[in-house]
mmCIF file of C-alpha atoms and ligand atoms in Angstrom:
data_model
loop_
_atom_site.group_PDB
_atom_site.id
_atom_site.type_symbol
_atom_site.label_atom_id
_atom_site.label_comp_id
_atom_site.label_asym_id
_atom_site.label_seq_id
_atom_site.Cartn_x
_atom_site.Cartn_y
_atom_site.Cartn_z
ATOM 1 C CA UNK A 1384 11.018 -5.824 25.197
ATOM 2 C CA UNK A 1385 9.284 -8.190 22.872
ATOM 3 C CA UNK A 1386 11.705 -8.027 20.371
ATOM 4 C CA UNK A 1387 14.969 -6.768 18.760
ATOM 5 C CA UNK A 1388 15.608 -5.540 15.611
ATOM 6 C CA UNK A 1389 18.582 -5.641 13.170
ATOM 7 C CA UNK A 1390 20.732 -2.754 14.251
ATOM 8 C CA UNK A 1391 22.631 -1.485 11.531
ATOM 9 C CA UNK A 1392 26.370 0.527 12.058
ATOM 10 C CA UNK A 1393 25.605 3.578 13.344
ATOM 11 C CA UNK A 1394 22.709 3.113 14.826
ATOM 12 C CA UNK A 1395 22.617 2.630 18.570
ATOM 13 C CA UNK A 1396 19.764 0.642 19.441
ATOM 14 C CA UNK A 1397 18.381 -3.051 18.404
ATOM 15 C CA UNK A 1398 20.254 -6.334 18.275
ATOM 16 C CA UNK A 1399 22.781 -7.227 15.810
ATOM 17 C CA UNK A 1400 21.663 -9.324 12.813
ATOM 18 C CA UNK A 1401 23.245 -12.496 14.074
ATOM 19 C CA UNK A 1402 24.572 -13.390 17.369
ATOM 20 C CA UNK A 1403 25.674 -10.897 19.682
ATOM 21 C CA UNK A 1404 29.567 -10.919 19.271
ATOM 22 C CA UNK A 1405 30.446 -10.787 22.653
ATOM 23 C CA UNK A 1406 27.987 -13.893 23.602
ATOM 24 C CA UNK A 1407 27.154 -16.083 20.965
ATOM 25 C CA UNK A 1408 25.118 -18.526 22.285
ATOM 26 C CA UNK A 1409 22.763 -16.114 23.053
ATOM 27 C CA UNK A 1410 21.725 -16.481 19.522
ATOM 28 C CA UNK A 1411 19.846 -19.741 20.372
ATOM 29 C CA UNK A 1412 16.671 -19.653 20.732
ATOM 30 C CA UNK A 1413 16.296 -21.757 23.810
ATOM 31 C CA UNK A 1414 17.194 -18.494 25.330
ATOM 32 C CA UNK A 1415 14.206 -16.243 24.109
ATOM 33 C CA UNK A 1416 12.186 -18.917 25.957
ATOM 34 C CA UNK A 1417 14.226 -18.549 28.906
ATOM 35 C CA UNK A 1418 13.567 -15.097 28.875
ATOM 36 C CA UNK A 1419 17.015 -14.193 28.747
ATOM 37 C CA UNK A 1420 16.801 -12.037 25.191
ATOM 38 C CA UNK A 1421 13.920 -10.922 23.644
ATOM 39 C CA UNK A 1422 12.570 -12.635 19.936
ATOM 40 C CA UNK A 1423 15.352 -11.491 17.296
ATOM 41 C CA UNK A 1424 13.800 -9.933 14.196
ATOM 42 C CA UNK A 1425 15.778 -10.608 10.981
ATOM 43 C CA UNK A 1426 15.099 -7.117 9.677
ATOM 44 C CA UNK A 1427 16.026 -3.682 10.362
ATOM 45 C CA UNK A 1428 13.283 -1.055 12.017
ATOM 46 C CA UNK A 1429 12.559 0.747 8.793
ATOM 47 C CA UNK A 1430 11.787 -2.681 7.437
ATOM 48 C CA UNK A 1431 9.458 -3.206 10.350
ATOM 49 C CA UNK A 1432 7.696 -0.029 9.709
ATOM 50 C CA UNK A 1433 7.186 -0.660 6.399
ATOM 51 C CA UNK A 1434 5.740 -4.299 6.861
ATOM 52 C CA UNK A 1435 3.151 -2.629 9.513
ATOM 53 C CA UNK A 1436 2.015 -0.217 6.650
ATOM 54 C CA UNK A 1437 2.131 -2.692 4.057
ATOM 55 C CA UNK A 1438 -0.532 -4.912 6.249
ATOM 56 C CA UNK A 1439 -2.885 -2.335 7.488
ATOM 57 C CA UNK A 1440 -6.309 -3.284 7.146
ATOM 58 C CA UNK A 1441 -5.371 -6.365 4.606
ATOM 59 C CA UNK A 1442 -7.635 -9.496 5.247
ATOM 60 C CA UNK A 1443 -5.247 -11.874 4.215
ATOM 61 C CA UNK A 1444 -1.929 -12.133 4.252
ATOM 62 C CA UNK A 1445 0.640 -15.058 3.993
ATOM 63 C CA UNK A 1446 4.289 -15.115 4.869
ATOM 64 C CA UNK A 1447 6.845 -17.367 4.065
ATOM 65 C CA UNK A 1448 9.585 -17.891 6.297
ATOM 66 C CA UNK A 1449 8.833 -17.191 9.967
ATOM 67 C CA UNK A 1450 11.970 -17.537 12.077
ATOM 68 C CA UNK A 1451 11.188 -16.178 15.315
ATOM 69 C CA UNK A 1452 8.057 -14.424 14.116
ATOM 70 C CA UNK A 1453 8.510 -10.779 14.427
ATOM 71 C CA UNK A 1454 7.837 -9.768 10.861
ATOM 72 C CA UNK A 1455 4.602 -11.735 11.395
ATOM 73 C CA UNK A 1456 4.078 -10.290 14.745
ATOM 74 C CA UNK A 1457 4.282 -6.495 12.492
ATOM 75 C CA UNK A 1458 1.662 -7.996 9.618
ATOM 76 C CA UNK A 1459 -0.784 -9.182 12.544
ATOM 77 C CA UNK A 1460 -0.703 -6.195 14.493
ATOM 78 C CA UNK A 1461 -1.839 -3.981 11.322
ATOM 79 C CA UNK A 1462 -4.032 -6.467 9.341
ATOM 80 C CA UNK A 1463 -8.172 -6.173 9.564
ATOM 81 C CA UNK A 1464 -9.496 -7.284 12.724
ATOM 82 C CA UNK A 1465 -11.547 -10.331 10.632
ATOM 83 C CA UNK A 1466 -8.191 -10.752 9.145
ATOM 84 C CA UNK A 1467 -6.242 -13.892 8.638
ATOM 85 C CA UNK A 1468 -2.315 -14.286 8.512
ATOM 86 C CA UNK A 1469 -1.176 -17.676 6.837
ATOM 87 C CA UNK A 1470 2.230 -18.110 8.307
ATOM 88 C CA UNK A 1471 4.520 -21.115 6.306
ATOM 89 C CA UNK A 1472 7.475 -22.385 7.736
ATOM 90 C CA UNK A 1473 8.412 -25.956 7.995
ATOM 91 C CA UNK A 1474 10.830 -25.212 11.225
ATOM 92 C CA UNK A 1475 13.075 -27.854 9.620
ATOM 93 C CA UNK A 1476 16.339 -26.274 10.916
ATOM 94 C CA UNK A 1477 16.070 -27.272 14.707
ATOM 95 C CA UNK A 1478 18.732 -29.851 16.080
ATOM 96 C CA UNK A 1479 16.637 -31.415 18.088
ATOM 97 C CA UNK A 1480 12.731 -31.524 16.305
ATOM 98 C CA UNK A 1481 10.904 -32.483 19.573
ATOM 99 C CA UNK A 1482 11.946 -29.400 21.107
ATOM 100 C CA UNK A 1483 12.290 -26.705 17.903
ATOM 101 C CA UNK A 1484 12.820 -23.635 19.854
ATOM 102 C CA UNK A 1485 12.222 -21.259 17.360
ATOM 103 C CA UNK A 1486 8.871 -22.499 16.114
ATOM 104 C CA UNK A 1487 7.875 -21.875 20.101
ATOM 105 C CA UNK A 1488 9.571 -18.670 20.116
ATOM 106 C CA UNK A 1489 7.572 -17.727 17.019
ATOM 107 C CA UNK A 1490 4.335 -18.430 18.313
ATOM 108 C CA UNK A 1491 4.949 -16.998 21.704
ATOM 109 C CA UNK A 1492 5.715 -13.972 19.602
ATOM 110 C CA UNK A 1493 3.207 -14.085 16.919
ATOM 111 C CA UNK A 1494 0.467 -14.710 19.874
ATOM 112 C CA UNK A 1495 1.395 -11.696 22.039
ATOM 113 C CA UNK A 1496 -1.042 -9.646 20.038
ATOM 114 C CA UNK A 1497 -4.786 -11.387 19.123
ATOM 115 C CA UNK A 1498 -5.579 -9.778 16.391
ATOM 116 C CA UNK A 1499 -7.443 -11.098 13.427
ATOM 117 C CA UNK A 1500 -6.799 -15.024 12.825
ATOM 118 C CA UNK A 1501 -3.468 -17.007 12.514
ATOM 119 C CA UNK A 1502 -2.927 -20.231 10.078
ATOM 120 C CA UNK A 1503 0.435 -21.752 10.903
ATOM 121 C CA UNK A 1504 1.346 -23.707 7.876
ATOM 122 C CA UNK A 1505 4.331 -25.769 8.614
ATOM 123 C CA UNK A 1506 5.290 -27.013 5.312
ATOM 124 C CA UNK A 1507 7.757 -25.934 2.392
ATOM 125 C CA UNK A 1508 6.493 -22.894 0.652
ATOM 126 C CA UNK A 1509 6.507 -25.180 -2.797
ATOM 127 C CA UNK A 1510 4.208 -27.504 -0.894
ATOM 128 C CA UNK A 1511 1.931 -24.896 0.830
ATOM 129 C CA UNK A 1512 0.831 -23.563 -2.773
ATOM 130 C CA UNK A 1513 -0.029 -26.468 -4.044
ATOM 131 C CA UNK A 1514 -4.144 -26.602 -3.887
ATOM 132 C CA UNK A 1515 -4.038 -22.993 -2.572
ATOM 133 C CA UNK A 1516 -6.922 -20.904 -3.981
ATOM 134 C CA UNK A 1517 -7.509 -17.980 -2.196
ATOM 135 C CA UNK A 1518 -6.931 -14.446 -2.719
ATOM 136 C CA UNK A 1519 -4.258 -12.518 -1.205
ATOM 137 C CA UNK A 1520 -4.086 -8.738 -0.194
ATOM 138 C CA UNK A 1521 -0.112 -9.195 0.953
ATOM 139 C CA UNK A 1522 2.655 -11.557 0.439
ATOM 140 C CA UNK A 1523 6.192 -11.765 2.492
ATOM 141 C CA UNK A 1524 8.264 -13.442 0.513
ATOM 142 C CA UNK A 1525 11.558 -14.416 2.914
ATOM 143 C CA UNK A 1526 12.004 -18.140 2.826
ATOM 144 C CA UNK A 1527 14.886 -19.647 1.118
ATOM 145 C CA UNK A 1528 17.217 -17.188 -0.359
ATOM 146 C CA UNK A 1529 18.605 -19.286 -3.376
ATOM 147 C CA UNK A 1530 18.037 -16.987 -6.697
ATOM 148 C CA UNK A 1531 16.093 -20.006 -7.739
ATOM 149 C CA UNK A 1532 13.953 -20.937 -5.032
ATOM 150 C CA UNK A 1533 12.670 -16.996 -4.826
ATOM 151 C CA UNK A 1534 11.599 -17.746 -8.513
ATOM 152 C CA UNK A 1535 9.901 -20.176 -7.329
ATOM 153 C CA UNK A 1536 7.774 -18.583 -5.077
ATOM 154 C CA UNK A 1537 7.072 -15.797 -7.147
ATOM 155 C CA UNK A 1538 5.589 -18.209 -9.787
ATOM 156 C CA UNK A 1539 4.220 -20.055 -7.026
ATOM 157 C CA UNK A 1540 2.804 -17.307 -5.377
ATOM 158 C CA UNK A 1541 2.232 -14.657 -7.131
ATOM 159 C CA UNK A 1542 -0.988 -15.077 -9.311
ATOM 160 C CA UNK A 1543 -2.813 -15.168 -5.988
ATOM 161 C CA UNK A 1544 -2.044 -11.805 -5.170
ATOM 162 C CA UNK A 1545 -5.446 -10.082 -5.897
ATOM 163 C CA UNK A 1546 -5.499 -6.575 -8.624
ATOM 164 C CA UNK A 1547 -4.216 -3.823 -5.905
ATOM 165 C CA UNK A 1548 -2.409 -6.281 -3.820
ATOM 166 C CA UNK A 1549 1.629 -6.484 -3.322
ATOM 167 C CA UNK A 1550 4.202 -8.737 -3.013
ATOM 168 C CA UNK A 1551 7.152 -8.180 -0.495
ATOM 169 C CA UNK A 1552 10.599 -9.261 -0.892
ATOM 170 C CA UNK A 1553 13.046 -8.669 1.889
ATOM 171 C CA UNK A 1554 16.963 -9.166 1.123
ATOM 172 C CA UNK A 1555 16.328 -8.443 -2.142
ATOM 173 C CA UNK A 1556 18.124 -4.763 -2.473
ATOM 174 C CA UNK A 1557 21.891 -3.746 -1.955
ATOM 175 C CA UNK A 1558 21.697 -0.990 0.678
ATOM 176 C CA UNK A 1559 23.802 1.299 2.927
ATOM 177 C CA UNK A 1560 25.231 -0.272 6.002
ATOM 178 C CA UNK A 1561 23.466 -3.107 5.178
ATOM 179 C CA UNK A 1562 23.776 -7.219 5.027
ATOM 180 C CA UNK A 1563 23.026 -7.830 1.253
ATOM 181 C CA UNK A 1564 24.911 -7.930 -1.596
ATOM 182 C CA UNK A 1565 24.749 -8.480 -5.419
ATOM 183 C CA UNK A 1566 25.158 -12.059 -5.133
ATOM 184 C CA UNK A 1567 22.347 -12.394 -2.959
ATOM 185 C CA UNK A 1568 19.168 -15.043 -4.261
ATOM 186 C CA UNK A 1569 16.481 -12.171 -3.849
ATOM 187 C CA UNK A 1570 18.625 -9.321 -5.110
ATOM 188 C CA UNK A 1571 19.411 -11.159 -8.350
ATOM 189 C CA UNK A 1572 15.927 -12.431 -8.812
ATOM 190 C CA UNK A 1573 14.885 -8.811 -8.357
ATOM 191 C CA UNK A 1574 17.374 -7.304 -10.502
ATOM 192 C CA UNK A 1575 16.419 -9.696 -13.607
ATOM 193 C CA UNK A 1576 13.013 -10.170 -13.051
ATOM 194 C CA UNK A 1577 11.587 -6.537 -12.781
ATOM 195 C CA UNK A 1578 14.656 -4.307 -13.046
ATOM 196 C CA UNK A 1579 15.597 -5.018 -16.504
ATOM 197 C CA UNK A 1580 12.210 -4.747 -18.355
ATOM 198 C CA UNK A 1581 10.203 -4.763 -15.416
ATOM 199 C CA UNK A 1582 7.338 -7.406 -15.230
ATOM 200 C CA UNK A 1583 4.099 -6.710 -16.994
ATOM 201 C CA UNK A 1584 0.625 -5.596 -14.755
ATOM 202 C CA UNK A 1585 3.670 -4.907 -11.656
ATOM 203 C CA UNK A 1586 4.516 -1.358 -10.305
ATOM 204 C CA UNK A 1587 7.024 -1.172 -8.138
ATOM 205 C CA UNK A 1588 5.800 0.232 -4.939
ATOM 206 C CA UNK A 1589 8.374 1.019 -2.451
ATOM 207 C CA UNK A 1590 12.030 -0.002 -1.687
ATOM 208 C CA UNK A 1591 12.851 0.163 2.144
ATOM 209 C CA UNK A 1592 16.403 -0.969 3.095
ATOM 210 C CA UNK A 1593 16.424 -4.740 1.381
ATOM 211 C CA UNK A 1594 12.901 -4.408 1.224
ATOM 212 C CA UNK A 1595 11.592 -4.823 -2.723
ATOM 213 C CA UNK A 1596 8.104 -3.667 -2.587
ATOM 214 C CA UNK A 1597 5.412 -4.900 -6.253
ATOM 215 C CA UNK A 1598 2.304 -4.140 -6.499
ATOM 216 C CA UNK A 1599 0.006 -5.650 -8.977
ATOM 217 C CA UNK A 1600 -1.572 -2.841 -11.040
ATOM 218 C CA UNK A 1601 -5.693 -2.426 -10.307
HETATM 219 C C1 SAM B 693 15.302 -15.124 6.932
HETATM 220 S S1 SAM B 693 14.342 -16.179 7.960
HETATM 221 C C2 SAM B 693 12.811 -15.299 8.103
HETATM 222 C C3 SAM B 693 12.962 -14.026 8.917
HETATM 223 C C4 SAM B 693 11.678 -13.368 9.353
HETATM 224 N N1 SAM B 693 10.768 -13.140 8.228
HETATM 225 C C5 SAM B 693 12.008 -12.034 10.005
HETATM 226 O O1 SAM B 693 11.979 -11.004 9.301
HETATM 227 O O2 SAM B 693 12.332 -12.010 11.215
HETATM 228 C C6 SAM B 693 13.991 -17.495 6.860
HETATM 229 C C7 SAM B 693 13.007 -18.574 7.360
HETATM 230 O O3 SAM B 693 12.557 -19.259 6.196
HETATM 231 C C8 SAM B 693 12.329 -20.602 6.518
HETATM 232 N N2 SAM B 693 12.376 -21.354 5.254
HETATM 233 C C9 SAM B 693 13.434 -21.846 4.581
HETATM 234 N N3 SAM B 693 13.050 -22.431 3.439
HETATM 235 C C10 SAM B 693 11.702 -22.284 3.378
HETATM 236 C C11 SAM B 693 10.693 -22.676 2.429
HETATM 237 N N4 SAM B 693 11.001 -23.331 1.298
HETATM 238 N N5 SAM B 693 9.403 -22.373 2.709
HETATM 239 C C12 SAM B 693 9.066 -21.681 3.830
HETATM 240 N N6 SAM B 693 9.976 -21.294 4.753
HETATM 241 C C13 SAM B 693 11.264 -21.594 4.524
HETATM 242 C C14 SAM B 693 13.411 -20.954 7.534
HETATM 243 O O4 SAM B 693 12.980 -22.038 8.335
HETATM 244 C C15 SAM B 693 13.552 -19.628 8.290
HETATM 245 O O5 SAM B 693 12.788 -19.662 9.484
#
């Protein structure tokens, strides 16, 4: 298996979001490397699903916040074949830099399909925009969670997105069974930004799990 999702109660296959309970250290990524777990996604299969429709046939996509690169791993196995995935993720959480586990994880993951082209961008979201200029068909947006820092990326971000395009946020939406609550960054950036009003040449699209789906109207 190439990869686990979030399993959520009830369901009876996938990994748990987090570390196992029973073995905790399996939660490193050192041990993806090793072989001895597959790549943990940090999303649940319906989430996954939607991602993989949400990329099919787009030419260029960019996410923000990798991990261990299965979300990215869904967008490049669905983009255009001439496509080209912009991946941003400054890997800044690894103990020990020389070594940062999870950036290797993610690219063994990301590269187990060869689809299309792949950008790794490893750099602060806020720093990746600036002097960006092209186009996008699809954005992830699932860096840093603070309410404020999701702003920021929509500003950031968002006038890139092309007239049909769309915009994905992912812990963004309160949801059975699942991980997110009120107080979460994306949920309340959600709620107030395009609940309450709504924001102006936006549709909502689709709302999977704590997926927020926006498309910007044609
Ligand atoms: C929730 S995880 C991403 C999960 C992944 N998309 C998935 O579904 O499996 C968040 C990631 O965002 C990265 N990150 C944190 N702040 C960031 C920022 N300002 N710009 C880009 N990435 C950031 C972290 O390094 C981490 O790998």
């Amino acid at each position: 298996m190439k990869y686990a999702v979030v399993q959520l109660p009830g369901e009876s296959s996938g990994a748990a979001k987090g570390a196992p309970p029973e073995r905790p250290w399996l939660r490193h990524s050192a041990c993806a490397l090793l072989g001895l777990r597959p790549a943990l996604a940090q999303h649940t299969a319906l989430e996954h699903a939607a991602f993989r429709k949400w990329a099919a046939d787009c030419m260029c996509i960019v996410e923000i916040g990798v991990a261990e690169g299965v979300s990215a791993l869904a967008l490049r196995e669905e983009m255009a074949e001439d496509a080209t995935l912009y991946l941003i993720d400054p890997f800044h959480l690894s103990r020990i830099p020389p070594l940062n586990f999870v950036k290797r994880v993610a690219q063994r993951t990301v590269n187990s399909s060869l689809r299309g082209k792949v950008v790794w961008i490893e750099k602060f979201s806020q720093d990746a925009a600036r002097g960006w200029k092209e186009s996008i068909d699809l954005i992830l947006i699932d860096g840093d969670h603070a309410e404020a820092s999701v702003e920021r990326d929509w500003q950031d971000w968002s006038r890139f997105v092309r007239p049909g395009g769309a915009a994905i946020f992912h812990d963004a939406r309160v949801f059975d069974n699942g991980w997110t609550t009120p107080n979460y960054g994306p949920v309340k950036l959600v709620d107030r930004l395009f609940r309450s009003g709504g924001a102006p040449g936006w549709t909502i699209a689709e709302e999977v799990h704590s997926l927020f789906v926006i498309q910007r109207n044609k």
